[in-house]
């Protein structure tokens, strides 16, 4: 169903974790183009209905830990059958099933993990979790977790810095929509859309539910300002899944891409006006977090309906703009090559940790280019059931260089670069600078 990629053994190559129904597999990269199933030896157990997953160093010990979203308790032998009023077999809604609790596995070294879900404070009994993303939103040096849930309140686990988390989504204003209702949430991303250097949360939802754009406020609170940002009406007749807050035209502002598709096989009787196959959407950031939909002008793909699920972001051709790989529920995988994104200048950074985890996951990069500051973190897990390009990408518009680049590693190490020319992919080694 989903996957996560990260170098959990710090040997220099990416390992793969795959989720599924009644199964989850950890594949260790052998470094020669092959993988070995090390699930049992690694201590990964009790995965029942996994969806999204994330490698994240939650305790900042230099080893990547693993978060696994779990969905609902379902048994093929329970005899439950669902369908339409005219007798067609169809998907059973999640309200029929009890939730599962998502799990946290701590990397204890030597290739082994320990289930610390309960002791670390991930104790919600109502997950029905589908999406996960990590970011250090409160600037304490430890990554926090946001989990998107289906029909139950979304979860914000705030990292206490002592190996434990405290769930604070309702208290901080990012569990429910603007009308205080839980929604059917799927995809999620966590980045700064309005230029105030604080990460904002994008969450995609079900038919007749608006998506959420939880804007970061003073004091660590959030407010759903999806309407004020111009992202409301066009989402109501769609079911949103994979999504990303990414600068797709390199103007220095993060845009929104959402892939859509219904979960029902025959939605015409229960959700009129919302077909199974749906068109994807692209919204350009006009600056400061106001958006305008440009889907019709974005290419033929956006005029054809698909049953969308996962959206994966990365610069596959290394030309400086971000491309999108789409994995649908039906049909072939599609690669959307970005042909117009590099009209603005750009910078990309690949990180190699020494004291920190090898991938640099959780490191924060802040650039100043053209007198404007931007900030992002190294992460692979966001969107929906996806593992994305680990390189950190910045569009910088007309600027020809970054006057200053600061890399704050999970270990606390600060590396500073100056006069960094645009149009290149840089490798930064912890404590050593540019390679």
Short mmCIF file of C-alpha atoms in Angstrom, two decimals:
data_model
loop_
_atom_site.label_atom_id
_atom_site.label_comp_id
_atom_site.label_asym_id
_atom_site.label_seq_id
_atom_site.Cartn_x
_atom_site.Cartn_y
_atom_site.Cartn_z
CA UNK A 1 0.00 0.00 0.00
CA UNK A 2 2.71 2.46 1.02
CA UNK A 3 6.44 2.71 1.53
CA UNK A 4 9.23 4.61 3.24
CA UNK A 5 12.86 5.01 2.20
CA UNK A 6 15.76 5.78 4.53
CA UNK A 7 19.26 4.60 5.35
CA UNK A 8 18.40 3.07 8.73
CA UNK A 9 21.77 1.31 9.08
CA UNK A 10 23.84 4.36 8.00
CA UNK A 11 25.81 2.40 5.41
CA UNK A 12 25.31 4.89 2.59
CA UNK A 13 22.42 3.37 0.65
CA UNK A 14 18.67 3.70 1.01
CA UNK A 15 16.67 0.89 2.59
CA UNK A 16 12.99 0.24 1.86
CA UNK A 17 10.02 -0.38 4.12
CA UNK A 18 6.76 -1.52 2.49
CA UNK A 19 3.35 -1.53 4.16
CA UNK A 20 0.32 -3.64 3.33
CA UNK A 21 -2.62 -5.66 4.60
CA UNK A 22 -1.48 -8.18 7.23
CA UNK A 23 2.10 -7.69 6.15
CA UNK A 24 4.95 -5.21 6.30
CA UNK A 25 8.43 -5.82 4.94
CA UNK A 26 11.74 -4.14 5.72
CA UNK A 27 14.17 -4.58 2.84
CA UNK A 28 17.82 -3.90 3.64
CA UNK A 29 19.82 -2.54 0.73
CA UNK A 30 22.79 -4.85 0.12
CA UNK A 31 24.68 -2.17 -1.78
CA UNK A 32 24.95 -4.23 -4.95
CA UNK A 33 21.56 -3.59 -6.53
CA UNK A 34 19.76 -6.21 -4.42
CA UNK A 35 17.71 -6.17 -1.22
CA UNK A 36 17.22 -8.66 1.61
CA UNK A 37 14.06 -9.14 3.66
CA UNK A 38 15.20 -8.48 7.25
CA UNK A 39 11.76 -7.84 8.79
CA UNK A 40 11.86 -10.54 11.44
CA UNK A 41 15.50 -10.05 12.33
CA UNK A 42 14.88 -6.32 12.69
CA UNK A 43 12.01 -6.86 15.12
CA UNK A 44 9.27 -5.30 12.97
CA UNK A 45 6.08 -7.07 14.05
CA UNK A 46 2.34 -6.59 14.58
CA UNK A 47 1.71 -4.64 11.38
CA UNK A 48 -1.90 -5.39 10.49
CA UNK A 49 -3.17 -2.84 7.95
CA UNK A 50 -0.36 -0.40 7.22
CA UNK A 51 -0.69 2.69 5.03
CA UNK A 52 1.89 5.50 5.09
CA UNK A 53 5.22 5.19 6.90
CA UNK A 54 8.15 7.46 7.71
CA UNK A 55 11.78 7.12 8.69
CA UNK A 56 12.54 9.82 11.27
CA UNK A 57 15.16 10.21 14.00
CA UNK A 58 12.73 11.14 16.76
CA UNK A 59 15.27 10.81 19.61
CA UNK A 60 18.13 12.43 17.67
CA UNK A 61 20.62 9.63 18.35
CA UNK A 62 21.87 9.46 14.76
CA UNK A 63 19.78 6.39 13.85
CA UNK A 64 16.56 6.51 11.82
CA UNK A 65 13.48 5.25 13.63
CA UNK A 66 10.27 4.14 11.92
CA UNK A 67 6.68 5.38 12.18
CA UNK A 68 4.00 3.12 10.67
CA UNK A 69 0.43 4.32 10.14
CA UNK A 70 -2.16 1.64 10.83
CA UNK A 71 -5.68 1.87 9.42
CA UNK A 72 -8.59 -0.34 10.58
CA UNK A 73 -9.10 -3.80 12.00
CA UNK A 74 -10.44 -5.88 9.12
CA UNK A 75 -10.87 -9.61 8.73
CA UNK A 76 -11.54 -11.21 5.38
CA UNK A 77 -13.60 -13.85 7.13
CA UNK A 78 -16.05 -11.57 8.89
CA UNK A 79 -18.60 -11.87 6.08
CA UNK A 80 -19.31 -8.15 5.81
CA UNK A 81 -20.57 -7.18 2.36
CA UNK A 82 -21.37 -3.65 1.26
CA UNK A 83 -22.93 -2.30 -1.88
CA UNK A 84 -25.22 0.17 -3.60
CA UNK A 85 -29.00 0.36 -3.38
CA UNK A 86 -29.31 -1.39 -6.75
CA UNK A 87 -27.28 -4.39 -5.62
CA UNK A 88 -23.75 -3.61 -6.86
CA UNK A 89 -20.90 -4.77 -4.62
CA UNK A 90 -18.80 -1.88 -3.33
CA UNK A 91 -16.31 -0.59 -0.78
CA UNK A 92 -17.22 -0.80 2.90
CA UNK A 93 -16.89 2.61 4.57
CA UNK A 94 -14.30 2.87 7.39
CA UNK A 95 -17.03 3.59 9.93
CA UNK A 96 -17.84 -0.14 9.92
CA UNK A 97 -14.45 -1.06 11.36
CA UNK A 98 -12.62 -0.37 14.63
CA UNK A 99 -9.39 1.65 14.37
CA UNK A 100 -5.85 0.41 14.75
CA UNK A 101 -3.12 2.28 16.61
CA UNK A 102 -0.14 3.54 14.62
CA UNK A 103 3.24 2.27 15.75
CA UNK A 104 6.66 3.73 16.52
CA UNK A 105 9.77 1.55 16.26
CA UNK A 106 12.99 2.85 17.81
CA UNK A 107 16.21 1.96 16.05
CA UNK A 108 18.44 0.44 18.75
CA UNK A 109 21.37 -0.29 16.44
CA UNK A 110 22.77 -3.51 15.03
CA UNK A 111 19.91 -3.56 12.52
CA UNK A 112 17.23 -4.00 15.19
CA UNK A 113 14.15 -2.01 16.17
CA UNK A 114 12.13 -1.91 19.39
CA UNK A 115 8.40 -1.18 19.51
CA UNK A 116 8.12 1.89 21.79
CA UNK A 117 4.63 2.96 20.74
CA UNK A 118 3.14 3.01 24.22
CA UNK A 119 6.16 4.17 26.20
CA UNK A 120 6.79 7.01 23.73
CA UNK A 121 3.24 8.29 24.14
CA UNK A 122 1.59 7.30 20.85
CA UNK A 123 -1.48 6.13 22.71
CA UNK A 124 -4.42 7.26 20.61
CA UNK A 125 -7.05 4.55 20.20
CA UNK A 126 -8.74 6.26 17.27
CA UNK A 127 -6.14 6.52 14.55
CA UNK A 128 -7.50 5.07 11.30
CA UNK A 129 -4.28 6.64 10.07
CA UNK A 130 -3.53 7.19 6.38
CA UNK A 131 -0.89 9.93 6.15
CA UNK A 132 2.15 11.00 8.18
CA UNK A 133 4.69 13.81 8.04
CA UNK A 134 7.38 15.02 10.46
CA UNK A 135 8.65 18.54 11.12
CA UNK A 136 10.19 20.41 14.04
CA UNK A 137 7.44 23.03 14.14
CA UNK A 138 8.27 24.27 17.66
CA UNK A 139 12.02 24.70 17.09
CA UNK A 140 13.16 22.54 20.00
CA UNK A 141 15.49 20.41 17.86
CA UNK A 142 13.28 17.31 17.91
CA UNK A 143 10.90 16.25 15.11
CA UNK A 144 7.17 16.31 15.76
CA UNK A 145 4.66 14.03 14.01
CA UNK A 146 1.38 14.88 12.29
CA UNK A 147 -0.91 11.99 11.37
CA UNK A 148 -3.90 12.33 9.01
CA UNK A 149 -6.81 10.09 10.04
CA UNK A 150 -9.94 8.83 8.32
CA UNK A 151 -13.18 10.01 10.03
CA UNK A 152 -11.39 10.60 13.35
CA UNK A 153 -9.54 13.73 14.56
CA UNK A 154 -6.09 14.17 13.11
CA UNK A 155 -3.18 13.81 15.52
CA UNK A 156 -0.27 16.09 16.39
CA UNK A 157 2.38 14.37 18.48
CA UNK A 158 4.64 17.05 19.96
CA UNK A 159 8.12 15.72 20.72
CA UNK A 160 9.05 16.44 24.33
CA UNK A 161 12.77 15.90 23.73
CA UNK A 162 13.01 13.05 26.25
CA UNK A 163 11.94 10.17 24.03
CA UNK A 164 8.24 10.83 24.49
CA UNK A 165 5.45 12.65 22.65
CA UNK A 166 2.34 14.49 23.80
CA UNK A 167 -0.73 14.53 21.57
CA UNK A 168 -1.91 18.16 21.19
CA UNK A 169 -3.81 18.47 17.90
CA UNK A 170 -7.10 19.68 19.37
CA UNK A 171 -5.40 22.08 21.77
CA UNK A 172 -3.29 23.58 18.96
CA UNK A 173 -6.12 23.80 16.40
CA UNK A 174 -5.12 21.23 13.75
CA UNK A 175 -7.28 18.19 14.59
CA UNK A 176 -10.57 19.33 13.05
CA UNK A 177 -11.78 21.58 10.24
CA UNK A 178 -12.88 25.19 10.68
CA UNK A 179 -16.34 23.94 11.73
CA UNK A 180 -14.86 21.67 14.44
CA UNK A 181 -15.62 18.48 12.53
CA UNK A 182 -13.39 15.46 12.01
CA UNK A 183 -12.91 14.69 8.32
CA UNK A 184 -11.80 11.77 6.20
CA UNK A 185 -8.16 12.79 5.76
CA UNK A 186 -5.64 11.13 3.46
CA UNK A 187 -2.70 13.16 2.17
CA UNK A 188 -0.54 15.61 4.12
CA UNK A 189 2.43 17.96 3.79
CA UNK A 190 4.01 20.41 6.24
CA UNK A 191 5.89 23.46 4.85
CA UNK A 192 5.88 27.24 4.91
CA UNK A 193 3.37 28.56 2.35
CA UNK A 194 3.18 32.20 3.45
CA UNK A 195 6.84 33.10 3.92
CA UNK A 196 6.86 33.55 7.71
CA UNK A 197 9.38 30.68 8.16
CA UNK A 198 6.85 28.58 10.12
CA UNK A 199 5.62 25.31 8.57
CA UNK A 200 1.93 25.18 7.65
CA UNK A 201 -0.09 21.97 7.25
CA UNK A 202 -1.92 20.86 4.10
CA UNK A 203 -4.40 17.98 4.52
CA UNK A 204 -6.55 16.44 1.75
CA UNK A 205 -10.03 15.09 2.48
CA UNK A 206 -13.15 13.33 1.16
CA UNK A 207 -16.03 14.40 -1.08
CA UNK A 208 -18.04 17.41 0.19
CA UNK A 209 -15.29 18.19 2.68
CA UNK A 210 -12.91 21.05 2.11
CA UNK A 211 -9.23 20.33 2.35
CA UNK A 212 -7.38 21.90 5.29
CA UNK A 213 -4.59 24.42 5.22
CA UNK A 214 -3.68 24.86 8.86
CA UNK A 215 -1.70 28.08 8.98
CA UNK A 216 0.91 28.34 11.74
CA UNK A 217 0.18 31.09 14.25
CA UNK A 218 2.06 32.62 17.15
CA UNK A 219 2.61 30.37 20.14
CA UNK A 220 2.61 27.11 18.18
CA UNK A 221 -1.11 27.19 17.35
CA UNK A 222 -2.78 26.57 13.97
CA UNK A 223 -5.93 27.84 12.25
CA UNK A 224 -7.63 26.31 9.21
CA UNK A 225 -7.52 29.14 6.66
CA UNK A 226 -8.20 27.13 3.52
CA UNK A 227 -10.94 29.55 2.41
CA UNK A 228 -8.88 32.69 2.96
CA UNK A 229 -6.08 31.17 0.88
CA UNK A 230 -8.33 30.45 -2.11
CA UNK A 231 -8.41 26.65 -1.96
CA UNK A 232 -12.01 25.88 -0.98
CA UNK A 233 -14.66 25.40 -3.67
CA UNK A 234 -12.75 23.36 -6.23
CA UNK A 235 -12.15 20.54 -3.75
CA UNK A 236 -15.76 19.80 -2.76
CA UNK A 237 -16.61 17.45 -5.64
CA UNK A 238 -13.39 15.49 -5.43
CA UNK A 239 -11.71 12.98 -3.11
CA UNK A 240 -8.15 14.16 -2.47
CA UNK A 241 -5.25 11.78 -1.85
CA UNK A 242 -1.58 12.45 -2.57
CA UNK A 243 -0.54 16.09 -2.24
CA UNK A 244 2.48 18.31 -1.93
CA UNK A 245 3.43 21.87 -1.03
CA UNK A 246 6.21 22.29 -3.58
CA UNK A 247 7.58 25.18 -5.64
CA UNK A 248 6.72 23.91 -9.12
CA UNK A 249 7.58 27.09 -11.04
CA UNK A 250 10.70 28.12 -9.07
CA UNK A 251 9.37 31.55 -8.11
CA UNK A 252 10.19 31.07 -4.42
CA UNK A 253 6.63 30.29 -3.27
CA UNK A 254 5.23 26.84 -2.56
CA UNK A 255 2.43 25.67 -4.85
CA UNK A 256 -0.16 22.94 -4.25
CA UNK A 257 -0.60 19.74 -6.28
CA UNK A 258 -3.36 17.25 -5.44
CA UNK A 259 -4.19 13.95 -7.10
CA UNK A 260 -7.84 12.89 -6.83
CA UNK A 261 -9.92 9.72 -7.15
CA UNK A 262 -12.92 8.15 -5.45
CA UNK A 263 -12.73 5.18 -3.11
CA UNK A 264 -16.12 3.83 -4.21
CA UNK A 265 -16.40 1.61 -7.26
CA UNK A 266 -19.91 2.93 -8.00
CA UNK A 267 -20.12 6.41 -6.48
CA UNK A 268 -22.83 7.73 -8.77
CA UNK A 269 -25.68 6.70 -6.42
CA UNK A 270 -24.18 7.86 -3.10
CA UNK A 271 -22.04 10.86 -4.10
CA UNK A 272 -23.75 12.39 -7.15
CA UNK A 273 -21.50 14.67 -9.16
CA UNK A 274 -18.37 13.00 -7.83
CA UNK A 275 -17.29 10.20 -10.22
CA UNK A 276 -14.73 7.51 -9.53
CA UNK A 277 -12.17 8.89 -11.98
CA UNK A 278 -11.34 12.54 -11.32
CA UNK A 279 -8.99 15.20 -12.62
CA UNK A 280 -5.88 16.26 -10.69
CA UNK A 281 -5.33 19.85 -9.59
CA UNK A 282 -2.54 22.42 -9.55
CA UNK A 283 -2.75 25.68 -7.59
CA UNK A 284 -0.05 28.35 -7.96
CA UNK A 285 0.96 30.42 -4.95
CA UNK A 286 0.55 34.08 -5.83
CA UNK A 287 2.76 35.09 -2.92
CA UNK A 288 2.06 35.15 0.79
CA UNK A 289 -0.11 32.06 0.69
CA UNK A 290 -2.89 33.09 -1.75
CA UNK A 291 -3.55 30.50 -4.44
CA UNK A 292 -5.08 30.35 -7.91
CA UNK A 293 -6.01 27.14 -9.73
CA UNK A 294 -4.19 26.71 -13.06
CA UNK A 295 -5.04 23.06 -13.75
CA UNK A 296 -6.54 23.73 -17.20
CA UNK A 297 -3.29 25.31 -18.39
CA UNK A 298 -0.95 22.76 -16.82
CA UNK A 299 -1.02 20.17 -19.62
CA UNK A 300 -3.17 17.37 -21.08
CA UNK A 301 -2.88 15.21 -17.95
CA UNK A 302 -4.98 17.66 -15.97
CA UNK A 303 -7.82 17.42 -18.48
CA UNK A 304 -8.14 13.63 -18.22
CA UNK A 305 -9.77 11.84 -15.28
CA UNK A 306 -7.89 9.22 -13.24
CA UNK A 307 -8.38 7.29 -10.00
CA UNK A 308 -5.52 8.98 -8.17
CA UNK A 309 -3.82 7.80 -4.99
CA UNK A 310 -0.11 8.48 -4.41
CA UNK A 311 1.86 11.49 -5.64
CA UNK A 312 5.68 11.41 -5.39
CA UNK A 313 7.80 14.54 -5.88
CA UNK A 314 11.39 14.87 -7.07
CA UNK A 315 13.64 16.21 -9.81
CA UNK A 316 13.96 13.02 -11.84
CA UNK A 317 15.90 14.59 -14.71
CA UNK A 318 18.08 16.90 -12.57
CA UNK A 319 17.10 19.96 -14.56
CA UNK A 320 16.19 22.05 -11.53
CA UNK A 321 12.42 21.75 -11.48
CA UNK A 322 10.30 19.22 -9.60
CA UNK A 323 8.57 16.40 -11.43
CA UNK A 324 5.69 14.27 -10.13
CA UNK A 325 5.29 10.48 -10.22
CA UNK A 326 1.67 9.34 -9.87
CA UNK A 327 0.59 5.89 -8.69
CA UNK A 328 -3.15 5.43 -9.31
CA UNK A 329 -5.61 2.89 -7.95
CA UNK A 330 -6.35 1.85 -11.52
CA UNK A 331 -4.19 2.11 -14.62
CA UNK A 332 -0.52 2.67 -15.28
CA UNK A 333 1.94 4.70 -13.25
CA UNK A 334 2.47 8.14 -14.79
CA UNK A 335 5.44 10.50 -14.68
CA UNK A 336 4.58 14.18 -15.07
CA UNK A 337 7.74 15.84 -16.34
CA UNK A 338 7.90 19.51 -15.44
CA UNK A 339 8.64 21.42 -18.66
CA UNK A 340 8.14 24.95 -17.43
CA UNK A 341 9.29 25.01 -13.85
CA UNK A 342 12.86 26.12 -14.44
CA UNK A 343 11.92 29.55 -15.75
CA UNK A 344 13.03 30.74 -12.30
CA UNK A 345 16.40 30.02 -10.75
CA UNK A 346 16.85 27.26 -8.20
CA UNK A 347 19.11 25.48 -5.71
CA UNK A 348 19.09 21.88 -4.51
CA UNK A 349 20.91 20.30 -1.60
CA UNK A 350 21.75 16.69 -0.85
CA UNK A 351 22.92 16.09 2.71
CA UNK A 352 25.28 13.48 4.14
CA UNK A 353 25.29 13.14 7.91
CA UNK A 354 28.26 12.19 10.05
CA UNK A 355 27.08 12.49 13.67
CA UNK A 356 23.49 12.81 12.45
CA UNK A 357 21.75 10.08 10.48
CA UNK A 358 23.40 9.50 7.12
CA UNK A 359 20.44 10.88 5.09
CA UNK A 360 20.31 14.07 7.13
CA UNK A 361 16.59 13.52 7.70
CA UNK A 362 15.36 16.24 10.05
CA UNK A 363 18.10 18.71 9.13
CA UNK A 364 16.85 22.24 8.54
CA UNK A 365 18.10 24.35 5.64
CA UNK A 366 17.54 28.11 5.57
CA UNK A 367 18.59 30.17 2.58
CA UNK A 368 18.71 33.89 1.90
CA UNK A 369 18.43 34.66 -1.81
CA UNK A 370 17.55 38.01 -3.32
CA UNK A 371 17.15 39.34 0.21
CA UNK A 372 14.35 36.83 1.01
CA UNK A 373 14.63 33.96 3.47
CA UNK A 374 13.23 30.47 2.92
CA UNK A 375 13.34 27.42 5.16
CA UNK A 376 12.71 23.70 4.70
CA UNK A 377 13.65 20.35 6.23
CA UNK A 378 15.05 17.12 4.84
CA UNK A 379 12.25 14.57 4.67
CA UNK A 380 11.10 11.77 2.41
CA UNK A 381 7.69 10.98 3.92
CA UNK A 382 4.78 13.25 3.00
CA UNK A 383 1.90 13.17 0.49
CA UNK A 384 0.08 9.80 0.75
CA UNK A 385 1.79 6.40 1.05
CA UNK A 386 4.84 7.85 -0.68
CA UNK A 387 8.61 8.10 -0.41
CA UNK A 388 9.89 11.28 -2.06
CA UNK A 389 13.22 12.71 -3.22
CA UNK A 390 15.37 13.48 -0.16
CA UNK A 391 17.09 16.43 -1.80
CA UNK A 392 15.88 19.83 -0.59
CA UNK A 393 14.76 22.10 -3.43
CA UNK A 394 14.38 25.88 -3.40
CA UNK A 395 13.08 28.08 -6.19
CA UNK A 396 14.62 31.55 -5.98
CA UNK A 397 13.01 33.41 -8.88
CA UNK A 398 15.26 36.02 -10.44
CA UNK A 399 18.04 35.70 -7.86
CA UNK A 400 21.28 34.34 -9.30
CA UNK A 401 22.74 33.13 -6.02
CA UNK A 402 22.01 32.60 -2.36
CA UNK A 403 23.84 35.09 -0.23
CA UNK A 404 23.76 32.69 2.71
CA UNK A 405 22.80 29.05 3.34
CA UNK A 406 22.55 27.63 6.85
CA UNK A 407 22.27 23.90 7.49
CA UNK A 408 21.23 23.01 11.03
CA UNK A 409 21.79 19.28 11.51
CA UNK A 410 19.87 17.11 14.00
CA UNK A 411 23.09 16.80 16.02
CA UNK A 412 23.13 20.59 16.51
CA UNK A 413 25.99 21.12 14.07
CA UNK A 414 25.60 24.34 12.05
CA UNK A 415 27.21 24.58 8.61
CA UNK A 416 27.15 27.95 6.85
CA UNK A 417 27.73 28.52 3.14
CA UNK A 418 27.99 31.92 1.46
CA UNK A 419 27.72 33.16 -2.12
CA UNK A 420 26.14 29.94 -3.42
CA UNK A 421 25.50 30.12 -7.17
CA UNK A 422 22.05 29.15 -8.48
CA UNK A 423 21.35 26.33 -10.92
CA UNK A 424 23.31 23.57 -9.21
CA UNK A 425 22.74 20.51 -7.04
CA UNK A 426 25.06 20.71 -4.02
CA UNK A 427 26.18 17.98 -1.63
CA UNK A 428 26.74 19.15 1.93
CA UNK A 429 28.59 16.92 4.39
CA UNK A 430 27.99 17.47 8.10
CA UNK A 431 30.84 19.46 9.62
CA UNK A 432 32.76 19.51 6.33
CA UNK A 433 30.75 21.79 4.07
CA UNK A 434 30.45 21.33 0.32
CA UNK A 435 31.78 18.20 -1.27
#
